[in-house]
PDB file of C-alpha atoms in Angstrom:
ATOM      1  CA  UNK M   1       0.129  -0.068   0.418  1.00 82.00           C
ATOM      2  CA  UNK M   2       1.232   3.202  -0.460  1.00 93.00           C
ATOM      3  CA  UNK M   3       2.680   5.662   2.114  1.00 96.00           C
ATOM      4  CA  UNK M   4       1.173   8.937   2.513  1.00 97.00           C
ATOM      5  CA  UNK M   5       3.773  11.377   2.414  1.00 98.00           C
ATOM      6  CA  UNK M   6       3.721  15.139   3.126  1.00 98.00           C
ATOM      7  CA  UNK M   7       6.712  17.640   1.483  1.00 98.00           C
ATOM      8  CA  UNK M   8       7.097  20.564   3.173  1.00 98.00           C
ATOM      9  CA  UNK M   9       9.081  23.750   1.685  1.00 98.00           C
ATOM     10  CA  UNK M  10       8.266  26.909   0.682  1.00 96.00           C
ATOM     11  CA  UNK M  11      10.414  26.681  -2.040  1.00 96.00           C
ATOM     12  CA  UNK M  12       8.825  24.974  -5.163  1.00 96.00           C
ATOM     13  CA  UNK M  13      12.367  24.158  -6.604  1.00 96.00           C
ATOM     14  CA  UNK M  14      12.937  22.484  -3.218  1.00 97.00           C
ATOM     15  CA  UNK M  15       9.716  20.409  -3.127  1.00 97.00           C
ATOM     16  CA  UNK M  16      10.132  19.325  -6.681  1.00 96.00           C
ATOM     17  CA  UNK M  17      13.943  18.325  -5.508  1.00 96.00           C
ATOM     18  CA  UNK M  18      13.170  16.024  -2.468  1.00 97.00           C
ATOM     19  CA  UNK M  19      10.229  14.539  -5.130  1.00 96.00           C
ATOM     20  CA  UNK M  20      12.789  13.657  -7.652  1.00 96.00           C
ATOM     21  CA  UNK M  21      15.156  12.137  -5.480  1.00 96.00           C
ATOM     22  CA  UNK M  22      12.974   9.784  -4.048  1.00 96.00           C
ATOM     23  CA  UNK M  23      13.627   6.195  -5.860  1.00 94.00           C
ATOM     24  CA  UNK M  24      11.108   4.582  -8.037  1.00 91.00           C
ATOM     25  CA  UNK M  25      10.718   1.673  -5.682  1.00 90.00           C
ATOM     26  CA  UNK M  26       9.453   3.936  -2.945  1.00 93.00           C
ATOM     27  CA  UNK M  27       5.472   3.561  -3.167  1.00 93.00           C
ATOM     28  CA  UNK M  28       4.242   6.969  -2.161  1.00 95.00           C
ATOM     29  CA  UNK M  29       1.259   9.118  -2.174  1.00 97.00           C
ATOM     30  CA  UNK M  30       2.534  12.482  -2.016  1.00 98.00           C
ATOM     31  CA  UNK M  31       1.114  15.888  -0.774  1.00 98.00           C
ATOM     32  CA  UNK M  32       3.086  19.418  -0.219  1.00 98.00           C
ATOM     33  CA  UNK M  33       2.890  22.057   1.991  1.00 98.00           C
ATOM     34  CA  UNK M  34       4.216  25.483   1.301  1.00 97.00           C
ATOM     35  CA  UNK M  35       4.743  26.207   4.927  1.00 97.00           C
ATOM     36  CA  UNK M  36       4.460  25.024   8.504  1.00 98.00           C
ATOM     37  CA  UNK M  37       0.824  26.245   9.140  1.00 98.00           C
ATOM     38  CA  UNK M  38      -0.267  24.685   5.758  1.00 98.00           C
ATOM     39  CA  UNK M  39       2.091  21.541   7.182  1.00 98.00           C
ATOM     40  CA  UNK M  40      -0.096  20.891  10.254  1.00 98.00           C
ATOM     41  CA  UNK M  41      -3.309  21.304   8.812  1.00 98.00           C
ATOM     42  CA  UNK M  42      -2.629  18.361   6.783  1.00 98.00           C
ATOM     43  CA  UNK M  43      -1.141  16.456   9.387  1.00 98.00           C
ATOM     44  CA  UNK M  44      -4.230  17.069  12.001  1.00 98.00           C
ATOM     45  CA  UNK M  45      -6.452  16.182   9.167  1.00 97.00           C
ATOM     46  CA  UNK M  46      -5.097  13.000   7.699  1.00 97.00           C
ATOM     47  CA  UNK M  47      -2.832  10.078   8.349  1.00 96.00           C
ATOM     48  CA  UNK M  48       0.860  10.922   6.787  1.00 98.00           C
ATOM     49  CA  UNK M  49       3.432   8.365   7.764  1.00 96.00           C
ATOM     50  CA  UNK M  50       6.478  10.486   6.612  1.00 98.00           C
ATOM     51  CA  UNK M  51       6.959  14.352   6.370  1.00 98.00           C
ATOM     52  CA  UNK M  52      10.226  15.503   4.752  1.00 98.00           C
ATOM     53  CA  UNK M  53      10.417  19.206   6.324  1.00 98.00           C
ATOM     54  CA  UNK M  54      12.338  22.310   5.628  1.00 97.00           C
ATOM     55  CA  UNK M  55      13.803  24.216   8.550  1.00 96.00           C
ATOM     56  CA  UNK M  56      13.523  28.365   7.458  1.00 92.00           C
ATOM     57  CA  UNK M  57      10.212  28.835   5.896  1.00 92.00           C
ATOM     58  CA  UNK M  58       7.972  31.779   6.275  1.00 89.00           C
ATOM     59  CA  UNK M  59       4.268  31.682   8.679  1.00 93.00           C
ATOM     60  CA  UNK M  60       5.579  28.824  10.817  1.00 96.00           C
ATOM     61  CA  UNK M  61       8.981  27.463  10.368  1.00 95.00           C
ATOM     62  CA  UNK M  62      10.169  23.685  10.894  1.00 97.00           C
ATOM     63  CA  UNK M  63      11.198  24.057  14.334  1.00 97.00           C
ATOM     64  CA  UNK M  64       7.707  25.374  15.020  1.00 98.00           C
ATOM     65  CA  UNK M  65       6.025  22.189  13.251  1.00 98.00           C
ATOM     66  CA  UNK M  66       8.174  19.498  14.910  1.00 98.00           C
ATOM     67  CA  UNK M  67       7.308  21.052  18.194  1.00 98.00           C
ATOM     68  CA  UNK M  68       3.525  20.924  17.367  1.00 98.00           C
ATOM     69  CA  UNK M  69       3.966  16.970  15.969  1.00 98.00           C
ATOM     70  CA  UNK M  70       5.633  16.176  19.975  1.00 97.00           C
ATOM     71  CA  UNK M  71       2.988  18.228  21.805  1.00 97.00           C
ATOM     72  CA  UNK M  72       0.054  16.937  19.780  1.00 97.00           C
ATOM     73  CA  UNK M  73       1.403  13.622  19.719  1.00 97.00           C
ATOM     74  CA  UNK M  74       1.059  13.569  15.888  1.00 97.00           C
ATOM     75  CA  UNK M  75       2.071  10.043  14.860  1.00 95.00           C
ATOM     76  CA  UNK M  76       4.534  10.453  11.841  1.00 96.00           C
ATOM     77  CA  UNK M  77       8.048  10.216  10.894  1.00 96.00           C
ATOM     78  CA  UNK M  78       9.991  13.309  10.135  1.00 98.00           C
ATOM     79  CA  UNK M  79      13.230  13.573   7.820  1.00 98.00           C
ATOM     80  CA  UNK M  80      14.632  17.377   7.922  1.00 98.00           C
ATOM     81  CA  UNK M  81      16.306  18.667   5.002  1.00 98.00           C
ATOM     82  CA  UNK M  82      17.389  22.030   5.488  1.00 96.00           C
ATOM     83  CA  UNK M  83      19.944  24.653   4.235  1.00 95.00           C
ATOM     84  CA  UNK M  84      20.571  25.639   7.933  1.00 94.00           C
ATOM     85  CA  UNK M  85      23.310  23.105   8.720  1.00 94.00           C
ATOM     86  CA  UNK M  86      24.712  24.088  11.912  1.00 94.00           C
ATOM     87  CA  UNK M  87      25.630  21.304  14.547  1.00 92.00           C
ATOM     88  CA  UNK M  88      23.713  23.191  16.514  1.00 91.00           C
ATOM     89  CA  UNK M  89      20.375  23.258  14.701  1.00 94.00           C
ATOM     90  CA  UNK M  90      20.976  19.437  13.807  1.00 95.00           C
ATOM     91  CA  UNK M  91      21.060  18.436  17.668  1.00 96.00           C
ATOM     92  CA  UNK M  92      17.847  20.686  18.223  1.00 96.00           C
ATOM     93  CA  UNK M  93      15.697  18.914  15.281  1.00 97.00           C
ATOM     94  CA  UNK M  94      16.899  15.525  16.894  1.00 97.00           C
ATOM     95  CA  UNK M  95      15.736  16.324  20.308  1.00 97.00           C
ATOM     96  CA  UNK M  96      12.551  17.436  18.728  1.00 98.00           C
ATOM     97  CA  UNK M  97      12.242  13.563  17.676  1.00 97.00           C
ATOM     98  CA  UNK M  98      13.001  14.268  13.670  1.00 98.00           C
ATOM     99  CA  UNK M  99      14.483  11.188  12.443  1.00 96.00           C
ATOM    100  CA  UNK M 100      17.079  12.262  10.270  1.00 97.00           C
ATOM    101  CA  UNK M 101      18.838  15.593   8.987  1.00 97.00           C
ATOM    102  CA  UNK M 102      19.750  15.872   5.515  1.00 97.00           C
ATOM    103  CA  UNK M 103      21.641  18.880   4.330  1.00 96.00           C
ATOM    104  CA  UNK M 104      20.478  20.788   0.868  1.00 96.00           C
ATOM    105  CA  UNK M 105      20.407  20.332  -1.574  1.00 94.00           C
ATOM    106  CA  UNK M 106      18.955  16.844  -1.056  1.00 96.00           C
ATOM    107  CA  UNK M 107      19.810  14.052  -4.055  1.00 95.00           C
ATOM    108  CA  UNK M 108      18.861  10.493  -4.798  1.00 96.00           C
ATOM    109  CA  UNK M 109      22.092   9.299  -2.799  1.00 96.00           C
ATOM    110  CA  UNK M 110      21.541  11.247   0.216  1.00 96.00           C
ATOM    111  CA  UNK M 111      17.689   9.552   0.684  1.00 96.00           C
ATOM    112  CA  UNK M 112      18.138   6.308  -0.417  1.00 96.00           C
ATOM    113  CA  UNK M 113      21.129   5.816   2.669  1.00 95.00           C
ATOM    114  CA  UNK M 114      18.022   7.020   5.039  1.00 95.00           C
ATOM    115  CA  UNK M 115      14.966   5.390   3.711  1.00 95.00           C
ATOM    116  CA  UNK M 116      16.669   1.825   3.599  1.00 94.00           C
ATOM    117  CA  UNK M 117      18.230   2.368   7.168  1.00 94.00           C
ATOM    118  CA  UNK M 118      14.503   2.453   8.403  1.00 91.00           C
ATOM    119  CA  UNK M 119      13.284   0.223   6.304  1.00 89.00           C
ATOM    120  CA  UNK M 120      10.930   2.347   4.135  1.00 88.00           C
ATOM    121  CA  UNK M 121      11.872   0.523   0.953  1.00 87.00           C
TER     122      UNK M 121
ATOM    123  CA  UNK S   1      13.352  41.971  -9.949  1.00 48.00           C
ATOM    124  CA  UNK S   2       9.810  40.616 -10.843  1.00 44.00           C
ATOM    125  CA  UNK S   3      10.404  42.051 -14.241  1.00 64.00           C
ATOM    126  CA  UNK S   4      13.335  40.481 -15.007  1.00 84.00           C
ATOM    127  CA  UNK S   5      12.672  36.835 -13.854  1.00 91.00           C
ATOM    128  CA  UNK S   6       9.730  34.676 -13.817  1.00 93.00           C
ATOM    129  CA  UNK S   7       8.465  33.545 -11.009  1.00 93.00           C
ATOM    130  CA  UNK S   8       9.483  29.986 -11.041  1.00 95.00           C
ATOM    131  CA  UNK S   9      13.011  31.751 -12.002  1.00 95.00           C
ATOM    132  CA  UNK S  10      13.231  33.430  -9.012  1.00 94.00           C
ATOM    133  CA  UNK S  11      11.937  30.808  -6.795  1.00 95.00           C
ATOM    134  CA  UNK S  12      14.891  28.767  -8.174  1.00 96.00           C
ATOM    135  CA  UNK S  13      17.553  31.448  -7.278  1.00 94.00           C
ATOM    136  CA  UNK S  14      16.273  32.070  -3.973  1.00 94.00           C
ATOM    137  CA  UNK S  15      16.596  28.378  -3.058  1.00 95.00           C
ATOM    138  CA  UNK S  16      20.516  28.501  -4.879  1.00 95.00           C
ATOM    139  CA  UNK S  17      20.938  31.442  -2.562  1.00 93.00           C
ATOM    140  CA  UNK S  18      19.538  29.791   0.699  1.00 93.00           C
ATOM    141  CA  UNK S  19      21.576  26.792   0.298  1.00 95.00           C
ATOM    142  CA  UNK S  20      24.780  28.811  -0.122  1.00 94.00           C
ATOM    143  CA  UNK S  21      23.926  31.210   2.538  1.00 92.00           C
ATOM    144  CA  UNK S  22      23.324  27.875   4.618  1.00 93.00           C
ATOM    145  CA  UNK S  23      26.946  27.096   3.927  1.00 94.00           C
ATOM    146  CA  UNK S  24      28.192  30.234   5.131  1.00 92.00           C
ATOM    147  CA  UNK S  25      26.275  30.546   8.457  1.00 90.00           C
ATOM    148  CA  UNK S  26      27.514  27.488   9.580  1.00 93.00           C
ATOM    149  CA  UNK S  27      31.282  28.542   8.624  1.00 92.00           C
ATOM    150  CA  UNK S  28      30.600  31.746  10.520  1.00 88.00           C
ATOM    151  CA  UNK S  29      29.272  29.859  13.282  1.00 88.00           C
ATOM    152  CA  UNK S  30      32.109  27.667  13.870  1.00 89.00           C
ATOM    153  CA  UNK S  31      35.098  30.822  13.280  1.00 87.00           C
ATOM    154  CA  UNK S  32      32.723  32.968  15.740  1.00 83.00           C
ATOM    155  CA  UNK S  33      31.910  29.683  18.056  1.00 83.00           C
ATOM    156  CA  UNK S  34      28.498  30.524  18.499  1.00 83.00           C
ATOM    157  CA  UNK S  35      24.991  29.521  17.191  1.00 85.00           C
ATOM    158  CA  UNK S  36      23.764  32.145  14.145  1.00 84.00           C
ATOM    159  CA  UNK S  37      20.421  32.350  13.406  1.00 81.00           C
ATOM    160  CA  UNK S  38      19.999  32.292  10.030  1.00 77.00           C
ATOM    161  CA  UNK S  39      16.872  34.158   8.246  1.00 77.00           C
ATOM    162  CA  UNK S  40      15.821  33.309   4.741  1.00 79.00           C
ATOM    163  CA  UNK S  41      17.831  36.492   2.683  1.00 83.00           C
ATOM    164  CA  UNK S  42      15.816  38.816   0.853  1.00 85.00           C
ATOM    165  CA  UNK S  43      17.567  39.025  -2.550  1.00 88.00           C
ATOM    166  CA  UNK S  44      16.791  41.821  -5.041  1.00 89.00           C
ATOM    167  CA  UNK S  45      18.426  42.389  -8.822  1.00 89.00           C
ATOM    168  CA  UNK S  46      19.090  45.867  -9.187  1.00 88.00           C
ATOM    169  CA  UNK S  47      20.544  48.636 -11.531  1.00 90.00           C
ATOM    170  CA  UNK S  48      23.593  49.438  -9.698  1.00 89.00           C
ATOM    171  CA  UNK S  49      23.613  53.089  -9.747  1.00 89.00           C
ATOM    172  CA  UNK S  50      20.750  52.538  -7.407  1.00 87.00           C
ATOM    173  CA  UNK S  51      22.766  51.379  -4.796  1.00 87.00           C
ATOM    174  CA  UNK S  52      24.163  54.416  -2.994  1.00 86.00           C
ATOM    175  CA  UNK S  53      20.521  55.140  -2.233  1.00 85.00           C
ATOM    176  CA  UNK S  54      19.417  52.065  -1.217  1.00 82.00           C
ATOM    177  CA  UNK S  55      21.713  52.112   1.506  1.00 84.00           C
ATOM    178  CA  UNK S  56      22.195  55.934   2.424  1.00 81.00           C
ATOM    179  CA  UNK S  57      19.286  55.571   5.421  1.00 80.00           C
ATOM    180  CA  UNK S  58      20.592  52.026   6.615  1.00 80.00           C
ATOM    181  CA  UNK S  59      24.049  53.592   7.638  1.00 81.00           C
ATOM    182  CA  UNK S  60      23.485  57.281   7.854  1.00 77.00           C
ATOM    183  CA  UNK S  61      23.682  56.987  11.528  1.00 76.00           C
ATOM    184  CA  UNK S  62      26.468  54.749  11.837  1.00 77.00           C
ATOM    185  CA  UNK S  63      30.082  53.859  11.057  1.00 82.00           C
ATOM    186  CA  UNK S  64      30.412  51.482   8.589  1.00 85.00           C
ATOM    187  CA  UNK S  65      33.188  49.366   7.054  1.00 87.00           C
ATOM    188  CA  UNK S  66      33.308  48.079   3.126  1.00 89.00           C
ATOM    189  CA  UNK S  67      34.882  45.192   2.347  1.00 92.00           C
ATOM    190  CA  UNK S  68      35.445  43.966  -1.245  1.00 93.00           C
ATOM    191  CA  UNK S  69      36.633  40.395  -3.232  1.00 94.00           C
ATOM    192  CA  UNK S  70      36.615  40.316  -6.763  1.00 95.00           C
ATOM    193  CA  UNK S  71      35.589  36.586  -8.160  1.00 95.00           C
ATOM    194  CA  UNK S  72      36.267  34.824 -11.403  1.00 95.00           C
ATOM    195  CA  UNK S  73      34.602  31.663 -12.839  1.00 93.00           C
ATOM    196  CA  UNK S  74      34.386  29.939 -15.975  1.00 90.00           C
ATOM    197  CA  UNK S  75      31.847  30.776 -19.042  1.00 85.00           C
ATOM    198  CA  UNK S  76      32.596  34.530 -18.297  1.00 84.00           C
ATOM    199  CA  UNK S  77      30.885  34.541 -14.871  1.00 88.00           C
ATOM    200  CA  UNK S  78      32.699  37.386 -12.917  1.00 91.00           C
ATOM    201  CA  UNK S  79      32.047  39.963 -10.530  1.00 93.00           C
ATOM    202  CA  UNK S  80      32.848  41.683  -7.273  1.00 94.00           C
ATOM    203  CA  UNK S  81      31.094  40.850  -3.751  1.00 93.00           C
ATOM    204  CA  UNK S  82      30.932  43.848  -1.200  1.00 92.00           C
ATOM    205  CA  UNK S  83      30.181  43.342   2.058  1.00 90.00           C
ATOM    206  CA  UNK S  84      29.075  46.096   4.204  1.00 88.00           C
ATOM    207  CA  UNK S  85      28.936  46.155   8.157  1.00 84.00           C
ATOM    208  CA  UNK S  86      27.832  48.498  10.703  1.00 81.00           C
ATOM    209  CA  UNK S  87      30.545  48.930  13.084  1.00 81.00           C
ATOM    210  CA  UNK S  88      28.751  49.309  16.330  1.00 76.00           C
ATOM    211  CA  UNK S  89      29.364  45.855  17.859  1.00 71.00           C
ATOM    212  CA  UNK S  90      32.927  45.319  15.653  1.00 76.00           C
ATOM    213  CA  UNK S  91      34.587  46.198  19.388  1.00 74.00           C
ATOM    214  CA  UNK S  92      33.128  43.364  21.141  1.00 73.00           C
ATOM    215  CA  UNK S  93      32.877  41.068  18.589  1.00 77.00           C
ATOM    216  CA  UNK S  94      36.823  41.629  18.110  1.00 81.00           C
ATOM    217  CA  UNK S  95      37.513  41.034  21.583  1.00 78.00           C
ATOM    218  CA  UNK S  96      34.943  37.841  21.948  1.00 75.00           C
ATOM    219  CA  UNK S  97      37.517  36.434  18.764  1.00 79.00           C
ATOM    220  CA  UNK S  98      40.781  37.181  20.546  1.00 83.00           C
ATOM    221  CA  UNK S  99      41.769  40.268  18.337  1.00 85.00           C
ATOM    222  CA  UNK S 100      43.340  43.410  19.422  1.00 84.00           C
ATOM    223  CA  UNK S 101      40.865  46.053  19.819  1.00 75.00           C
ATOM    224  CA  UNK S 102      42.815  48.528  17.901  1.00 81.00           C
ATOM    225  CA  UNK S 103      41.512  49.645  14.781  1.00 80.00           C
ATOM    226  CA  UNK S 104      44.455  47.607  12.474  1.00 82.00           C
ATOM    227  CA  UNK S 105      43.053  44.409  14.272  1.00 85.00           C
ATOM    228  CA  UNK S 106      39.458  45.673  13.469  1.00 83.00           C
ATOM    229  CA  UNK S 107      40.182  45.485   9.888  1.00 85.00           C
ATOM    230  CA  UNK S 108      41.911  42.236   9.853  1.00 88.00           C
ATOM    231  CA  UNK S 109      38.756  40.778  11.669  1.00 88.00           C
ATOM    232  CA  UNK S 110      36.481  42.200   9.119  1.00 87.00           C
ATOM    233  CA  UNK S 111      38.554  41.157   6.410  1.00 91.00           C
ATOM    234  CA  UNK S 112      38.572  37.439   7.646  1.00 91.00           C
ATOM    235  CA  UNK S 113      34.917  37.467   8.443  1.00 89.00           C
ATOM    236  CA  UNK S 114      34.318  38.833   5.110  1.00 90.00           C
ATOM    237  CA  UNK S 115      36.325  36.274   3.083  1.00 91.00           C
ATOM    238  CA  UNK S 116      34.350  33.442   4.992  1.00 91.00           C
ATOM    239  CA  UNK S 117      31.151  34.711   4.299  1.00 90.00           C
ATOM    240  CA  UNK S 118      32.104  35.707   0.462  1.00 93.00           C
ATOM    241  CA  UNK S 119      34.135  32.530  -0.587  1.00 95.00           C
ATOM    242  CA  UNK S 120      31.831  30.091   1.400  1.00 95.00           C
ATOM    243  CA  UNK S 121      28.403  31.780  -0.276  1.00 94.00           C
ATOM    244  CA  UNK S 122      30.122  31.780  -3.545  1.00 95.00           C
ATOM    245  CA  UNK S 123      31.627  28.295  -3.749  1.00 96.00           C
ATOM    246  CA  UNK S 124      28.175  27.255  -2.287  1.00 95.00           C
ATOM    247  CA  UNK S 125      26.213  28.974  -5.330  1.00 94.00           C
ATOM    248  CA  UNK S 126      28.987  27.782  -7.789  1.00 95.00           C
ATOM    249  CA  UNK S 127      28.988  24.333  -6.949  1.00 95.00           C
ATOM    250  CA  UNK S 128      24.895  23.784  -7.706  1.00 95.00           C
ATOM    251  CA  UNK S 129      25.318  25.635 -10.894  1.00 94.00           C
ATOM    252  CA  UNK S 130      28.458  23.431 -11.632  1.00 93.00           C
ATOM    253  CA  UNK S 131      31.067  26.037 -11.938  1.00 93.00           C
ATOM    254  CA  UNK S 132      33.812  27.019  -9.986  1.00 94.00           C
ATOM    255  CA  UNK S 133      35.321  30.290  -9.174  1.00 95.00           C
ATOM    256  CA  UNK S 134      38.728  31.833  -8.243  1.00 96.00           C
ATOM    257  CA  UNK S 135      38.918  35.358  -5.996  1.00 95.00           C
ATOM    258  CA  UNK S 136      41.080  38.027  -5.154  1.00 95.00           C
ATOM    259  CA  UNK S 137      42.263  39.078  -2.036  1.00 92.00           C
ATOM    260  CA  UNK S 138      39.843  40.522   0.071  1.00 91.00           C
ATOM    261  CA  UNK S 139      40.540  44.675   0.790  1.00 88.00           C
ATOM    262  CA  UNK S 140      38.935  46.924   2.762  1.00 88.00           C
ATOM    263  CA  UNK S 141      37.399  49.930   0.571  1.00 84.00           C
ATOM    264  CA  UNK S 142      36.630  51.875   3.737  1.00 76.00           C
ATOM    265  CA  UNK S 143      36.422  51.820   7.448  1.00 72.00           C
ATOM    266  CA  UNK S 144      35.036  54.045  10.111  1.00 72.00           C
ATOM    267  CA  UNK S 145      33.619  55.799   7.270  1.00 66.00           C
ATOM    268  CA  UNK S 146      30.341  57.758   7.601  1.00 65.00           C
ATOM    269  CA  UNK S 147      30.039  58.709   3.985  1.00 75.00           C
ATOM    270  CA  UNK S 148      29.156  54.797   2.914  1.00 79.00           C
ATOM    271  CA  UNK S 149      27.117  56.359  -0.328  1.00 81.00           C
ATOM    272  CA  UNK S 150      29.987  58.005  -1.881  1.00 82.00           C
ATOM    273  CA  UNK S 151      32.192  54.851  -1.190  1.00 83.00           C
ATOM    274  CA  UNK S 152      29.562  52.682  -2.757  1.00 86.00           C
ATOM    275  CA  UNK S 153      28.980  55.136  -5.426  1.00 87.00           C
ATOM    276  CA  UNK S 154      32.776  54.984  -6.297  1.00 86.00           C
ATOM    277  CA  UNK S 155      32.765  51.362  -6.431  1.00 85.00           C
ATOM    278  CA  UNK S 156      29.564  50.536  -8.402  1.00 85.00           C
ATOM    279  CA  UNK S 157      30.217  52.649 -10.912  1.00 85.00           C
ATOM    280  CA  UNK S 158      32.174  49.995 -12.454  1.00 87.00           C
ATOM    281  CA  UNK S 159      29.510  47.342 -12.979  1.00 90.00           C
ATOM    282  CA  UNK S 160      25.835  47.639 -14.206  1.00 90.00           C
ATOM    283  CA  UNK S 161      24.055  45.527 -12.261  1.00 90.00           C
ATOM    284  CA  UNK S 162      23.880  44.639  -8.557  1.00 90.00           C
ATOM    285  CA  UNK S 163      22.135  41.213  -6.675  1.00 89.00           C
ATOM    286  CA  UNK S 164      21.537  42.494  -3.092  1.00 87.00           C
ATOM    287  CA  UNK S 165      21.555  40.079  -0.541  1.00 84.00           C
ATOM    288  CA  UNK S 166      20.454  41.160   2.803  1.00 77.00           C
ATOM    289  CA  UNK S 167      21.774  39.341   5.416  1.00 75.00           C
ATOM    290  CA  UNK S 168      20.750  39.891   8.816  1.00 70.00           C
ATOM    291  CA  UNK S 169      22.494  37.732  11.331  1.00 70.00           C
ATOM    292  CA  UNK S 170      21.876  37.213  14.973  1.00 71.00           C
ATOM    293  CA  UNK S 171      24.169  35.473  16.916  1.00 70.00           C
ATOM    294  CA  UNK S 172      23.169  34.660  20.302  1.00 65.00           C
ATOM    295  CA  UNK S 173      24.562  36.900  22.357  1.00 66.00           C
ATOM    296  CA  UNK S 174      25.098  40.031  20.248  1.00 67.00           C
ATOM    297  CA  UNK S 175      23.629  40.928  16.975  1.00 69.00           C
ATOM    298  CA  UNK S 176      25.647  41.468  13.847  1.00 70.00           C
ATOM    299  CA  UNK S 177      24.543  42.804  10.616  1.00 72.00           C
ATOM    300  CA  UNK S 178      25.786  42.877   7.656  1.00 80.00           C
ATOM    301  CA  UNK S 179      24.830  43.438   3.559  1.00 84.00           C
ATOM    302  CA  UNK S 180      26.143  41.585   0.712  1.00 87.00           C
ATOM    303  CA  UNK S 181      26.161  43.120  -2.666  1.00 89.00           C
ATOM    304  CA  UNK S 182      27.295  40.801  -5.657  1.00 91.00           C
ATOM    305  CA  UNK S 183      28.174  43.429  -8.259  1.00 92.00           C
ATOM    306  CA  UNK S 184      27.710  41.571 -11.733  1.00 91.00           C
ATOM    307  CA  UNK S 185      28.302  43.038 -15.221  1.00 91.00           C
ATOM    308  CA  UNK S 186      25.169  43.771 -17.440  1.00 87.00           C
ATOM    309  CA  UNK S 187      25.191  40.761 -19.587  1.00 85.00           C
ATOM    310  CA  UNK S 188      25.060  38.531 -16.797  1.00 85.00           C
ATOM    311  CA  UNK S 189      21.426  38.744 -16.496  1.00 85.00           C
ATOM    312  CA  UNK S 190      20.962  36.632 -19.786  1.00 87.00           C
ATOM    313  CA  UNK S 191      23.507  34.327 -18.155  1.00 88.00           C
ATOM    314  CA  UNK S 192      21.792  33.782 -14.594  1.00 89.00           C
ATOM    315  CA  UNK S 193      18.317  33.284 -16.599  1.00 92.00           C
ATOM    316  CA  UNK S 194      19.881  30.766 -18.906  1.00 92.00           C
ATOM    317  CA  UNK S 195      21.451  28.628 -15.633  1.00 93.00           C
ATOM    318  CA  UNK S 196      18.180  28.998 -13.675  1.00 94.00           C
ATOM    319  CA  UNK S 197      15.893  27.134 -16.692  1.00 96.00           C
ATOM    320  CA  UNK S 198      18.721  24.840 -17.027  1.00 94.00           C
ATOM    321  CA  UNK S 199      18.264  23.720 -13.536  1.00 94.00           C
ATOM    322  CA  UNK S 200      14.529  24.244 -13.922  1.00 95.00           C
ATOM    323  CA  UNK S 201      14.364  21.711 -16.998  1.00 94.00           C
ATOM    324  CA  UNK S 202      15.829  18.973 -14.548  1.00 90.00           C
ATOM    325  CA  UNK S 203      12.960  18.999 -12.282  1.00 86.00           C
TER     326      UNK S 203
END
């Protein structure tokens, strides 16, 4: 069965880069969101198995989304894909429950390693 | 900029710049040994003749420094990167980093920071468009200078266009503001459009 996946990034290019970096063997139903507020609205209204989450976004940033997911007990895996690559930031998102931290720009090699590691492909 | 680039091209350029800026922030954070709060840099392409007026207000009541570094890449990619600093916090940051607090050391610090910011940022940008750059040594155009617009005028005069990248770094204990300007030749616009279209075609 296809896994419901949410790609959240304010950049259209970045959303396309994630989509294009997913392996063909990964069976997913893909939804997209342009900021954290949109992402939370989707996460609260339907089952999402996996979220690809940008950090630096308008309205509500990725940290805000991670905090809400934790507080509200929303059940999903989160892979952060970020241009802000400071070790401090990586530590913060891991503490907030993110599964993995990927440095932008994303590419198939980076995602395949993580998806394999967590048995998603 | 909306008249020069399509919405898709603008989005693409912004994302390339965000990624490059992330690399530069990380380098700067390591150099300053602190966490740098990264904001999305506002970008705008303007005629270089407009530059002095655009920065006059922001730098009118403060002492400022300008540091310049030239860059050159493949396929005619070239330009001059200018970093502008407000010097309000320069002494404190210099002391924090272990530089002496005399004016020569302050210049040395600003040159070091500019070089980190400029070369990391531009290398990050060049990597994403399969180019590579070489740089001239950074030089301080002016420091403790109250007439920023005049200094800008003398530099911007040599170029037709400027890509403005507003950087506002908030360090954990103190604010550190600077602006980066990429001065580029007029024909660069069609080159940039071409590069952005090539990337957009890939996705």
